[in-house]
CSV table of C-alpha atoms and ligand atoms in Angstrom, one decimal:
chain,number,residue,atom,x,y,z
W,1,UNK,CA,2.4,-7.2,-29.1
W,2,UNK,CA,3.3,-10.8,-30.0
W,3,UNK,CA,6.8,-11.6,-30.9
W,4,UNK,CA,8.1,-14.7,-32.6
W,5,UNK,CA,11.5,-15.9,-32.0
W,6,UNK,CA,13.5,-17.4,-29.2
W,7,UNK,CA,10.8,-16.5,-26.8
W,8,UNK,CA,8.1,-17.8,-28.8
W,9,UNK,CA,9.8,-21.2,-29.4
W,10,UNK,CA,7.9,-24.3,-28.4
W,11,UNK,CA,9.6,-26.4,-25.9
W,12,UNK,CA,8.7,-29.8,-24.8
W,13,UNK,CA,9.1,-30.7,-21.2
W,14,UNK,CA,9.2,-34.2,-20.4
W,15,UNK,CA,9.1,-35.4,-16.8
W,16,UNK,CA,10.0,-39.0,-16.4
W,17,UNK,CA,9.1,-40.8,-13.3
W,18,UNK,CA,9.7,-44.3,-12.1
W,19,UNK,CA,13.4,-44.5,-13.1
W,20,UNK,CA,14.9,-45.1,-9.8
W,21,UNK,CA,18.3,-45.9,-11.0
W,22,UNK,CA,18.5,-49.2,-9.2
W,23,UNK,CA,18.7,-51.2,-12.3
W,24,UNK,CA,15.2,-52.4,-12.1
W,25,UNK,CA,13.5,-51.7,-15.4
W,26,UNK,CA,10.2,-50.6,-14.2
W,27,UNK,CA,7.7,-49.7,-17.0
W,28,UNK,CA,8.6,-46.1,-17.4
W,29,UNK,CA,5.4,-44.0,-17.0
W,30,UNK,CA,6.7,-40.9,-18.7
W,31,UNK,CA,4.4,-37.9,-17.9
W,32,UNK,CA,4.2,-35.5,-20.8
W,33,UNK,CA,3.4,-32.0,-19.9
W,34,UNK,CA,1.7,-29.7,-22.3
W,35,UNK,CA,4.3,-27.7,-24.2
W,36,UNK,CA,4.4,-24.2,-23.1
W,37,UNK,CA,2.6,-21.6,-25.1
W,38,UNK,CA,4.5,-18.4,-24.6
W,39,UNK,CA,2.5,-15.2,-24.8
W,40,UNK,CA,3.2,-11.6,-23.5
W,41,UNK,CA,1.8,-10.8,-20.1
W,42,UNK,CA,-1.0,-8.4,-20.0
W,43,UNK,CA,-0.3,-4.6,-19.9
W,44,UNK,CA,-2.7,-4.1,-17.0
W,45,UNK,CA,-3.5,-6.0,-13.8
W,46,UNK,CA,-7.3,-6.0,-14.7
W,47,UNK,CA,-8.6,-3.6,-12.1
W,48,UNK,CA,-12.1,-2.7,-13.3
W,49,UNK,CA,-11.6,0.9,-12.0
W,50,UNK,CA,-8.0,1.4,-13.4
W,51,UNK,CA,-7.4,-1.2,-16.1
W,52,UNK,CA,-4.0,0.1,-17.1
W,53,UNK,CA,-2.5,-0.1,-13.6
W,54,UNK,CA,-0.1,-2.9,-13.0
W,55,UNK,CA,0.6,-5.8,-15.4
W,56,UNK,CA,-0.2,-9.5,-15.8
W,57,UNK,CA,1.7,-12.6,-16.2
W,58,UNK,CA,3.9,-12.6,-13.2
W,59,UNK,CA,3.9,-12.1,-9.4
W,60,UNK,CA,6.7,-10.0,-7.8
W,61,UNK,CA,8.3,-11.4,-4.7
W,62,UNK,CA,10.6,-8.5,-3.9
W,63,UNK,CA,12.0,-5.2,-5.0
W,64,UNK,CA,15.6,-4.4,-4.1
W,65,UNK,CA,16.5,-0.8,-5.1
W,66,UNK,CA,20.1,0.6,-5.2
W,67,UNK,CA,19.6,4.3,-6.0
W,68,UNK,CA,21.5,7.6,-6.0
W,69,UNK,CA,19.8,11.0,-5.9
W,70,UNK,CA,21.4,14.3,-6.8
W,71,UNK,CA,19.3,17.1,-5.3
W,72,UNK,CA,21.2,19.7,-7.3
W,73,UNK,CA,20.2,18.3,-10.7
W,74,UNK,CA,17.1,16.4,-9.6
W,75,UNK,CA,18.6,13.2,-11.2
W,76,UNK,CA,17.8,9.7,-9.9
W,77,UNK,CA,19.7,6.7,-11.1
W,78,UNK,CA,20.5,3.2,-10.0
W,79,UNK,CA,19.4,-0.5,-10.2
W,80,UNK,CA,16.4,-2.3,-9.4
W,81,UNK,CA,16.5,-6.0,-8.8
W,82,UNK,CA,13.0,-7.6,-9.0
W,83,UNK,CA,12.4,-11.3,-8.1
W,84,UNK,CA,9.3,-12.6,-9.6
W,85,UNK,CA,7.4,-15.8,-10.6
W,86,UNK,CA,5.7,-16.4,-14.0
W,87,UNK,CA,2.0,-16.9,-13.7
W,88,UNK,CA,1.8,-17.9,-17.4
W,89,UNK,CA,4.2,-19.0,-20.0
W,90,UNK,CA,5.9,-15.6,-20.7
W,91,UNK,CA,7.4,-14.4,-23.9
W,92,UNK,CA,7.5,-10.8,-22.7
W,93,UNK,CA,6.1,-8.8,-19.8
W,94,UNK,CA,5.6,-5.2,-18.7
W,95,UNK,CA,6.8,-3.1,-15.8
W,96,UNK,CA,5.4,0.2,-15.0
W,97,UNK,CA,8.0,3.0,-15.2
W,98,UNK,CA,7.0,6.6,-15.8
W,99,UNK,CA,9.4,9.3,-17.3
W,100,UNK,CA,12.5,7.3,-16.4
W,101,UNK,CA,14.7,5.5,-18.9
W,102,UNK,CA,16.0,1.9,-18.7
W,103,UNK,CA,19.6,1.7,-20.0
W,104,UNK,CA,20.0,-2.1,-19.5
W,105,UNK,CA,17.8,-5.0,-18.5
W,106,UNK,CA,18.6,-8.5,-17.8
W,107,UNK,CA,16.6,-11.5,-16.9
W,108,UNK,CA,18.3,-14.2,-15.0
W,109,UNK,CA,21.6,-12.5,-15.9
W,110,UNK,CA,21.1,-12.6,-19.7
W,111,UNK,CA,20.5,-9.5,-21.6
W,112,UNK,CA,16.9,-8.8,-22.4
W,113,UNK,CA,15.3,-6.4,-24.9
W,114,UNK,CA,13.4,-3.5,-23.4
W,115,UNK,CA,11.3,-0.9,-25.0
W,116,UNK,CA,9.5,2.0,-23.5
W,117,UNK,CA,5.8,2.3,-24.3
W,118,UNK,CA,4.3,5.2,-22.5
W,119,UNK,CA,4.7,4.6,-18.9
W,120,UNK,CA,5.3,0.9,-19.5
W,121,UNK,CA,8.6,-0.8,-19.9
W,122,UNK,CA,8.1,-3.9,-22.2
W,123,UNK,CA,10.8,-6.6,-21.4
W,124,UNK,CA,11.4,-9.4,-23.8
W,125,UNK,CA,13.8,-12.0,-22.2
W,126,UNK,CA,16.2,-14.0,-24.5
W,127,UNK,CA,14.1,-17.1,-23.8
W,128,UNK,CA,10.6,-17.6,-22.8
W,129,UNK,CA,9.8,-18.1,-19.0
W,130,UNK,CA,7.6,-21.2,-18.2
W,131,UNK,CA,4.7,-20.7,-15.9
W,132,UNK,CA,5.7,-21.2,-12.2
W,133,UNK,CA,9.3,-20.4,-12.8
W,134,UNK,CA,11.1,-17.9,-10.6
W,135,UNK,CA,13.1,-15.2,-12.3
W,136,UNK,CA,15.1,-12.2,-11.6
W,137,UNK,CA,14.9,-8.9,-13.5
W,138,UNK,CA,17.7,-6.4,-13.1
W,139,UNK,CA,17.0,-2.9,-14.6
W,140,UNK,CA,19.6,-0.2,-14.7
W,141,UNK,CA,17.7,3.1,-15.0
W,142,UNK,CA,17.7,6.8,-14.4
W,143,UNK,CA,16.4,10.2,-15.3
W,144,UNK,CA,14.6,13.2,-13.7
W,145,UNK,CA,11.5,11.8,-12.1
W,146,UNK,CA,8.2,13.5,-12.7
W,147,UNK,CA,5.0,13.4,-10.7
W,148,UNK,CA,1.8,11.8,-12.1
W,149,UNK,CA,-0.9,14.3,-12.2
W,150,UNK,CA,-4.5,12.8,-11.7
W,151,UNK,CA,-7.0,15.5,-12.0
W,152,UNK,CA,-9.6,14.1,-9.5
W,153,UNK,CA,-7.3,12.1,-7.2
W,154,UNK,CA,-4.4,14.6,-6.8
W,155,UNK,CA,-0.7,14.3,-7.5
W,156,UNK,CA,1.1,11.1,-6.9
W,157,UNK,CA,4.7,10.1,-7.1
W,158,UNK,CA,8.1,11.9,-7.0
W,159,UNK,CA,8.1,15.5,-6.1
W,160,UNK,CA,11.4,17.4,-5.9
W,161,UNK,CA,11.9,19.9,-3.1
W,162,UNK,CA,14.5,22.7,-2.6
W,163,UNK,CA,17.1,20.4,-1.0
W,164,UNK,CA,15.8,16.9,-1.6
W,165,UNK,CA,12.6,15.0,-2.8
W,166,UNK,CA,9.8,12.8,-1.7
W,167,UNK,CA,7.7,10.2,-3.3
W,168,UNK,CA,4.3,9.0,-2.3
W,169,UNK,CA,0.7,8.8,-3.5
W,170,UNK,CA,-2.4,6.8,-3.9
W,171,UNK,CA,-3.7,4.9,-5.9
W,172,UNK,CA,-0.4,5.1,-7.9
W,173,UNK,CA,3.0,6.6,-7.2
W,174,UNK,CA,5.7,3.9,-7.4
W,175,UNK,CA,6.2,3.9,-11.1
W,176,UNK,CA,7.6,7.4,-11.0
W,177,UNK,CA,10.6,6.3,-9.1
W,178,UNK,CA,11.2,2.5,-9.8
W,179,UNK,CA,10.1,-0.2,-12.3
W,180,UNK,CA,7.2,-1.9,-10.6
W,181,UNK,CA,4.0,-4.0,-11.0
W,182,UNK,CA,2.0,-1.0,-9.8
W,183,UNK,CA,-1.1,-2.5,-8.4
W,184,UNK,CA,-1.9,-3.5,-4.8
W,185,UNK,CA,-2.9,-7.0,-5.8
W,186,UNK,CA,0.9,-7.8,-6.3
W,187,UNK,CA,2.4,-7.3,-2.9
W,188,UNK,CA,6.2,-7.6,-2.5
W,189,UNK,CA,9.0,-7.1,0.0
W,190,UNK,CA,10.8,-3.7,-0.4
W,191,UNK,CA,14.5,-2.9,0.2
W,192,UNK,CA,15.9,0.4,-0.5
W,193,UNK,CA,19.5,1.8,-0.5
W,194,UNK,CA,19.6,5.5,-1.3
W,195,UNK,CA,22.8,7.5,-1.7
W,196,UNK,CA,22.5,11.2,-1.1
W,197,UNK,CA,24.9,14.1,-0.3
W,198,UNK,CA,26.1,14.2,3.4
W,199,UNK,CA,23.8,16.3,5.5
W,200,UNK,CA,20.5,15.0,4.2
W,201,UNK,CA,18.3,12.3,5.9
W,202,UNK,CA,16.6,9.6,3.9
W,203,UNK,CA,13.4,8.1,5.3
W,204,UNK,CA,11.6,5.0,3.9
W,205,UNK,CA,9.7,1.9,5.0
W,206,UNK,CA,10.7,-0.8,7.4
W,207,UNK,CA,13.8,-1.3,9.5
W,208,UNK,CA,16.8,0.9,9.0
W,209,UNK,CA,20.0,-0.8,7.9
W,210,UNK,CA,23.6,0.2,8.2
W,211,UNK,CA,24.5,3.7,7.1
W,212,UNK,CA,27.7,4.2,5.2
W,213,UNK,CA,29.4,7.5,4.5
W,214,UNK,CA,32.0,7.9,1.8
W,215,UNK,CA,33.4,10.9,-0.2
W,216,UNK,CA,30.8,13.4,0.8
W,217,UNK,CA,27.9,10.9,0.2
W,218,UNK,CA,25.9,8.8,2.6
W,219,UNK,CA,24.0,5.7,1.7
W,220,UNK,CA,20.9,5.0,3.8
W,221,UNK,CA,19.2,1.5,3.9
W,222,UNK,CA,15.8,0.5,4.6
W,223,UNK,CA,14.0,-2.9,4.4
W,224,UNK,CA,10.4,-3.8,4.7
W,225,UNK,CA,10.3,-7.5,5.2
W,226,UNK,CA,6.5,-8.0,5.0
W,227,UNK,CA,5.1,-7.7,1.5
W,228,UNK,CA,3.7,-4.3,0.7
W,229,UNK,CA,1.4,-2.9,-2.0
W,230,UNK,CA,3.4,-0.7,-4.4
W,231,UNK,CA,1.5,2.5,-3.4
W,232,UNK,CA,2.6,2.0,0.2
W,233,UNK,CA,6.3,2.4,-0.6
W,234,UNK,CA,7.6,5.9,0.1
W,235,UNK,CA,10.9,7.8,0.3
W,236,UNK,CA,11.7,11.3,1.8
W,237,UNK,CA,15.0,13.0,1.3
W,238,UNK,CA,15.7,16.3,3.1
W,239,UNK,CA,16.5,17.8,6.4
W,240,UNK,CA,14.7,16.0,9.3
W,241,UNK,CA,15.1,15.5,13.0
W,242,UNK,CA,15.0,11.8,13.1
W,243,UNK,CA,14.1,10.1,16.5
W,244,UNK,CA,15.0,6.4,16.5
W,245,UNK,CA,13.6,4.4,19.4
W,246,UNK,CA,12.0,1.1,19.9
W,247,UNK,CA,8.4,0.2,20.7
W,248,UNK,CA,7.4,-3.3,21.7
W,249,UNK,CA,11.1,-4.3,20.9
W,250,UNK,CA,10.8,-3.1,17.4
W,251,UNK,CA,12.4,0.0,15.8
W,252,UNK,CA,10.2,3.0,15.8
W,253,UNK,CA,11.4,6.0,13.8
W,254,UNK,CA,9.8,9.3,13.8
W,255,UNK,CA,10.9,12.2,11.6
W,256,UNK,CA,9.8,15.8,11.7
W,257,UNK,CA,11.4,18.3,9.1
W,258,UNK,CA,13.8,20.8,10.6
W,259,UNK,CA,11.5,23.6,9.2
W,260,UNK,CA,9.0,22.7,11.9
W,261,UNK,CA,9.5,23.3,15.6
W,262,UNK,CA,10.9,20.5,17.7
W,263,UNK,CA,7.9,20.7,20.2
W,264,UNK,CA,5.2,21.9,17.9
W,265,UNK,CA,2.0,20.2,17.2
W,266,UNK,CA,3.4,17.9,14.5
W,267,UNK,CA,6.0,16.5,16.9
W,268,UNK,CA,3.7,16.4,19.8
W,269,UNK,CA,1.1,14.3,17.7
W,270,UNK,CA,3.6,11.9,16.4
W,271,UNK,CA,5.0,11.5,19.7
W,272,UNK,CA,1.9,9.6,20.6
W,273,UNK,CA,2.4,7.0,17.9
W,274,UNK,CA,3.4,4.2,20.4
W,275,UNK,CA,0.4,4.9,22.5
W,276,UNK,CA,-2.1,4.9,19.7
W,277,UNK,CA,-0.5,1.7,18.4
W,278,UNK,CA,-1.1,0.1,21.8
W,279,UNK,CA,-4.7,1.0,21.8
W,280,UNK,CA,-5.1,-0.4,18.3
W,281,UNK,CA,-3.5,-3.6,19.3
W,282,UNK,CA,-6.3,-4.0,21.9
W,283,UNK,CA,-8.9,-3.5,19.1
W,284,UNK,CA,-7.3,-5.2,16.0
W,285,UNK,CA,-4.8,-7.7,17.5
W,286,UNK,CA,-1.0,-7.9,17.2
W,287,UNK,CA,0.8,-5.1,15.3
W,288,UNK,CA,1.5,-6.6,11.8
W,289,UNK,CA,5.0,-5.1,11.0
W,290,UNK,CA,8.7,-5.2,12.1
W,291,UNK,CA,8.8,-1.5,12.7
W,292,UNK,CA,6.8,1.6,13.1
W,293,UNK,CA,6.9,5.4,13.3
W,294,UNK,CA,5.9,8.2,11.1
W,295,UNK,CA,7.1,11.0,8.9
W,296,UNK,CA,5.9,14.7,8.7
W,297,UNK,CA,6.2,16.5,5.3
W,298,UNK,CA,6.3,20.2,5.3
W,299,UNK,CA,5.2,21.0,1.7
W,300,UNK,CA,2.1,22.7,0.4
W,301,UNK,CA,1.6,20.1,-2.3
W,302,UNK,CA,0.8,17.4,0.5
W,303,UNK,CA,-2.5,18.1,1.8
W,304,UNK,CA,-3.1,14.5,3.0
W,305,UNK,CA,-1.7,11.8,5.0
W,306,UNK,CA,-0.9,8.3,3.7
W,307,UNK,CA,-0.7,5.0,5.4
W,308,UNK,CA,2.8,4.1,3.9
W,309,UNK,CA,3.7,0.7,5.2
W,310,UNK,CA,5.0,0.6,8.8
W,311,UNK,CA,5.6,4.4,8.7
W,312,UNK,CA,2.7,6.7,7.7
W,313,UNK,CA,3.6,10.1,6.1
W,314,UNK,CA,1.6,13.2,7.3
W,315,UNK,CA,1.3,16.5,5.4
W,316,UNK,CA,2.0,19.4,7.9
W,317,UNK,CA,-1.5,20.8,7.3
W,318,UNK,CA,-2.9,18.3,9.9
W,319,UNK,CA,-0.8,20.0,12.6
W,320,UNK,CA,-1.7,23.7,12.3
W,321,UNK,CA,-3.8,23.9,15.5
W,322,UNK,CA,-3.6,21.8,18.6
W,323,UNK,CA,-2.0,18.4,18.4
W,324,UNK,CA,-4.0,16.0,16.0
W,325,UNK,CA,-3.9,12.4,17.3
W,326,UNK,CA,-6.9,11.4,15.4
W,327,UNK,CA,-5.1,11.4,12.1
W,328,UNK,CA,-2.4,9.3,13.8
W,329,UNK,CA,-5.1,6.9,14.8
W,330,UNK,CA,-6.4,6.8,11.2
W,331,UNK,CA,-3.0,6.1,9.5
W,332,UNK,CA,-2.0,3.6,12.2
W,333,UNK,CA,-5.4,1.7,11.8
W,334,UNK,CA,-4.5,1.3,8.1
W,335,UNK,CA,-1.4,-0.8,9.1
W,336,UNK,CA,-3.9,-3.6,9.8
W,337,UNK,CA,-6.8,-2.4,7.6
W,338,UNK,CA,-5.3,-1.5,4.2
W,339,UNK,CA,-1.7,-2.6,4.4
W,340,UNK,CA,-1.2,-5.9,6.1
W,341,UNK,CA,-4.7,-6.8,4.7
W,342,UNK,CA,-4.6,-5.1,1.3
W,343,UNK,CA,-7.1,-4.5,-1.4
W,344,UNK,CA,-7.3,-6.8,-4.5
W,345,UNK,CA,-9.1,-4.1,-6.5
W,346,UNK,CA,-9.7,-0.3,-5.9
W,347,UNK,CA,-13.4,-0.6,-5.8
W,348,UNK,CA,-13.3,-2.2,-2.3
W,349,UNK,CA,-11.4,0.8,-0.7
W,350,UNK,CA,-14.1,1.2,1.9
W,351,UNK,CA,-12.4,-1.9,3.5
W,352,UNK,CA,-9.5,0.5,4.1
W,353,UNK,CA,-11.1,3.8,4.7
W,354,UNK,CA,-14.3,2.8,6.5
W,355,UNK,CA,-12.2,0.9,9.1
W,356,UNK,CA,-9.6,3.7,9.5
W,357,UNK,CA,-12.3,6.2,10.0
W,358,UNK,CA,-14.0,3.9,12.5
W,359,UNK,CA,-10.7,3.7,14.2
W,360,UNK,CA,-10.8,7.4,14.7
W,361,UNK,CA,-14.1,7.0,16.3
W,362,UNK,CA,-12.9,4.3,18.6
W,363,UNK,CA,-9.9,6.4,19.5
W,364,UNK,CA,-11.9,9.5,20.2
W,365,UNK,CA,-14.1,7.5,22.6
W,366,UNK,CA,-11.1,5.9,24.3
W,367,UNK,CA,-9.8,9.5,24.8
W,368,UNK,CA,-13.0,10.5,26.6
W,369,UNK,CA,-14.2,12.5,23.6
W,370,UNK,CA,-17.4,11.7,21.9
W,371,UNK,CA,-18.5,8.1,21.7
W,372,UNK,CA,-18.5,6.0,18.4
W,373,UNK,CA,-22.3,6.1,18.5
W,374,UNK,CA,-22.2,9.9,18.9
W,375,UNK,CA,-19.9,10.1,15.8
W,376,UNK,CA,-22.3,7.7,13.9
W,377,UNK,CA,-25.3,10.0,14.9
W,378,UNK,CA,-23.6,13.1,13.7
W,379,UNK,CA,-23.0,11.7,10.2
W,380,UNK,CA,-26.1,9.6,9.9
W,381,UNK,CA,-28.6,12.5,9.9
W,382,UNK,CA,-28.3,14.7,6.9
W,383,UNK,CA,-26.1,12.3,5.0
W,384,UNK,CA,-26.3,12.1,1.1
W,385,UNK,CA,-26.8,8.4,0.4
W,386,UNK,CA,-26.6,8.6,-3.4
W,387,UNK,CA,-23.1,7.2,-3.8
W,388,UNK,CA,-22.8,3.5,-3.0
W,389,UNK,CA,-19.8,2.7,-0.6
W,390,UNK,CA,-19.1,-0.7,-2.2
W,391,UNK,CA,-18.9,0.9,-5.7
W,392,UNK,CA,-18.1,4.5,-5.4
W,393,UNK,CA,-16.6,4.9,-8.8
W,394,UNK,CA,-12.9,5.7,-9.6
W,395,UNK,CA,-13.4,9.5,-9.2
W,396,UNK,CA,-14.8,9.1,-5.7
W,397,UNK,CA,-12.3,6.8,-4.1
W,398,UNK,CA,-11.7,9.3,-1.3
W,399,UNK,CA,-15.2,10.7,-0.8
W,400,UNK,CA,-17.6,10.7,2.1
W,401,UNK,CA,-19.3,7.6,0.7
W,402,UNK,CA,-16.1,5.7,1.3
W,403,UNK,CA,-14.9,7.3,4.6
W,404,UNK,CA,-18.0,8.4,6.4
W,405,UNK,CA,-20.6,6.0,5.1
W,406,UNK,CA,-17.9,3.2,5.4
W,407,UNK,CA,-17.5,4.0,8.9
W,408,UNK,CA,-21.2,4.0,9.4
W,409,UNK,CA,-21.4,0.6,7.8
W,410,UNK,CA,-18.8,-0.7,10.3
W,411,UNK,CA,-20.8,0.8,13.2
W,412,UNK,CA,-24.1,-0.4,11.8
W,413,UNK,CA,-22.6,-3.9,11.6
W,414,UNK,CA,-21.6,-3.7,15.1
W,415,UNK,CA,-25.2,-2.9,16.2
W,416,UNK,CA,-26.5,-5.7,14.1
W,417,UNK,CA,-24.3,-8.5,15.1
W,418,UNK,CA,-23.5,-7.3,18.7
W,419,UNK,CA,-20.2,-6.3,20.4
W,420,UNK,CA,-18.8,-9.8,21.2
W,421,UNK,CA,-19.1,-11.0,17.5
W,422,UNK,CA,-18.1,-7.6,16.1
W,423,UNK,CA,-14.9,-7.2,18.3
W,424,UNK,CA,-13.9,-10.7,17.6
W,425,UNK,CA,-14.2,-10.0,13.9
W,426,UNK,CA,-12.2,-6.9,14.2
W,427,UNK,CA,-9.3,-9.1,15.3
W,428,UNK,CA,-9.9,-12.3,13.4
W,429,UNK,CA,-10.1,-10.5,10.0
W,430,UNK,CA,-6.5,-9.1,10.1
W,431,UNK,CA,-5.3,-12.4,11.5
W,432,UNK,CA,-6.8,-14.5,8.7
W,433,UNK,CA,-5.7,-12.3,6.0
W,434,UNK,CA,-2.3,-11.1,7.2
W,435,UNK,CA,-0.1,-10.1,4.3
W,436,UNK,CA,-2.9,-10.9,1.9
W,437,UNK,CA,-5.4,-9.2,-0.5
W,438,UNK,CA,-9.1,-9.2,0.0
W,439,UNK,CA,-12.3,-8.2,-1.6
W,440,UNK,CA,-15.8,-7.0,-0.2
W,441,UNK,CA,-17.2,-10.5,-0.6
W,442,UNK,CA,-14.5,-11.9,1.7
W,443,UNK,CA,-15.5,-9.5,4.4
W,444,UNK,CA,-19.2,-10.2,4.1
W,445,UNK,CA,-18.4,-13.9,4.3
W,446,UNK,CA,-16.3,-13.3,7.4
W,447,UNK,CA,-18.9,-11.1,9.1
W,448,UNK,CA,-21.6,-13.8,8.4
W,449,UNK,CA,-19.4,-16.4,10.0
W,450,UNK,CA,-18.7,-14.2,13.0
W,451,UNK,CA,-22.4,-13.4,13.3
W,452,UNK,CA,-23.7,-16.9,12.5
W,453,UNK,CA,-26.4,-15.4,10.3
W,454,UNK,CA,-27.0,-14.2,6.7
W,455,UNK,CA,-26.2,-10.5,6.3
W,456,UNK,CA,-26.9,-10.2,2.6
W,457,UNK,CA,-29.7,-7.6,3.0
W,458,UNK,CA,-27.7,-5.7,5.6
W,459,UNK,CA,-24.7,-5.1,3.3
W,460,UNK,CA,-26.9,-4.7,0.3
W,461,UNK,CA,-28.5,-1.7,1.9
W,462,UNK,CA,-25.4,-0.3,3.5
W,463,UNK,CA,-22.8,-0.8,0.9
W,464,UNK,CA,-24.8,-0.7,-2.4
W,465,UNK,CA,-28.1,1.1,-1.7
W,466,UNK,CA,-28.6,4.6,-2.8
W,467,UNK,CA,-31.2,5.6,-0.1
W,468,UNK,CA,-30.9,6.0,3.7
W,469,UNK,CA,-30.6,2.5,5.2
W,470,UNK,CA,-32.7,1.9,8.3
W,471,UNK,CA,-31.1,2.3,11.7
W,472,UNK,CA,-30.1,-1.1,13.1
X,501,LIG,N1,-5.6,7.1,1.9
X,501,LIG,C1,-5.3,8.4,2.6
X,501,LIG,C2,-5.8,8.3,3.9
X,501,LIG,O1,-7.0,8.1,4.1
X,501,LIG,C3,-5.8,9.7,2.0
X,501,LIG,C4,-5.6,10.0,0.6
X,501,LIG,C5,-6.6,10.3,-0.3
X,501,LIG,C6,-4.4,10.2,-0.1
X,501,LIG,N2,-6.1,10.6,-1.5
X,501,LIG,C7,-4.7,10.5,-1.4
X,501,LIG,C8,-3.2,10.1,0.1
X,501,LIG,C9,-3.9,10.8,-2.3
X,501,LIG,C10,-2.1,10.3,-0.9
X,501,LIG,C11,-2.6,10.7,-2.1
X,501,LIG,O2,-5.1,8.2,5.0
X,502,ZN,ZN1,-7.3,6.5,5.2
């Protein structure tokens, strides 16, 4: 939608240089910058798999949410303060916001027009925003959040429980509880203040802040200072046993719901978080965040675990039998591979899941269970190679081609370039792309540098072929 008016007005920007104010009349070379041509930011971030996810025209630096949740009514309300930088001359821009209603929007303190268009909030500031300018959007909003139901990829977003709620999901979930540029390519810091009735706990990403109780309500604060991809933000509100400690001098918070036994398999598995983290540091290099831990959800609707930044969330179904530390190794591996180093587009998800699955193999070997080679052998024979790992299609983001063939690709790479180059690469990749976004071709280039040779044919066969690749 193109609007003419204040936001579309042409503004001349003249930058004059050479006028030093010392009275010397230097010939004034006045530099004339092209006038801004204001246009609305795109309604999607341009992901080939999910073209409507996220938005264009700006880059978020941080989200700061001040919210109140009323479990009795299911109502969520509050204010989102979003700092961003324009990446084009903007007359208007979109935020993703599903089912919730914005009551007031300001841009740099000035009232802005906002209209809901499906799951998009279209914001038109009083004046255009020139490319490169930092701006602050404040959105007052509220309503009863609803989950997003994706037929093939499962539910994502806000789910109400008997006494609370939680929100998480991949590849999208954030737009069900705050206005957001909901695509991993736009990473931002994340701070949450959540007010709930006394007696409930609130868990989220990052470092806990001061907790304030007033008039029957408690406000919990959490802050993640390293930029996160929006699907890695989470909140859980309910009755939890929260264990707050430190690991390596950083806060480590582990929460298990009251409904599960204090010394059951869930608690016993998460207890080993620090130990698993220490092992992964030996494989991947320094832990990338300021805090760590994990949260267990006891809810039938959560049949998965998710690598929510700094503090993964685990569905209780992982902990029905004996302790399951393998899933902890998987989610913690994502803190390096997936979170700190995040995707630029969903197609490259093997960069997350292939490495997290390979970390399971490494952990199992470390534990004296089967070796990585044995894990490889078990999947290699009898595998169906018809789906290419490097382009699995949006319906198969979480399929075997991504997880198992992804991990086999990692192991095959190890066999091809040798252990010294491989393990050096496992550490240099997270170091070089810390807090960044990557694509498969970046990894191929890094692997070729580590190996000192062309790996084009290797990756073509392992990532994009549809037939069994030869054993390296
Ligand atoms: N990425 C998650 C993991 O491997 C698993 C996952 C797949 C997931 N689909 C999901 C998590 C949907 C949440 C929602 O750890
Ligand atoms: Zn995973």
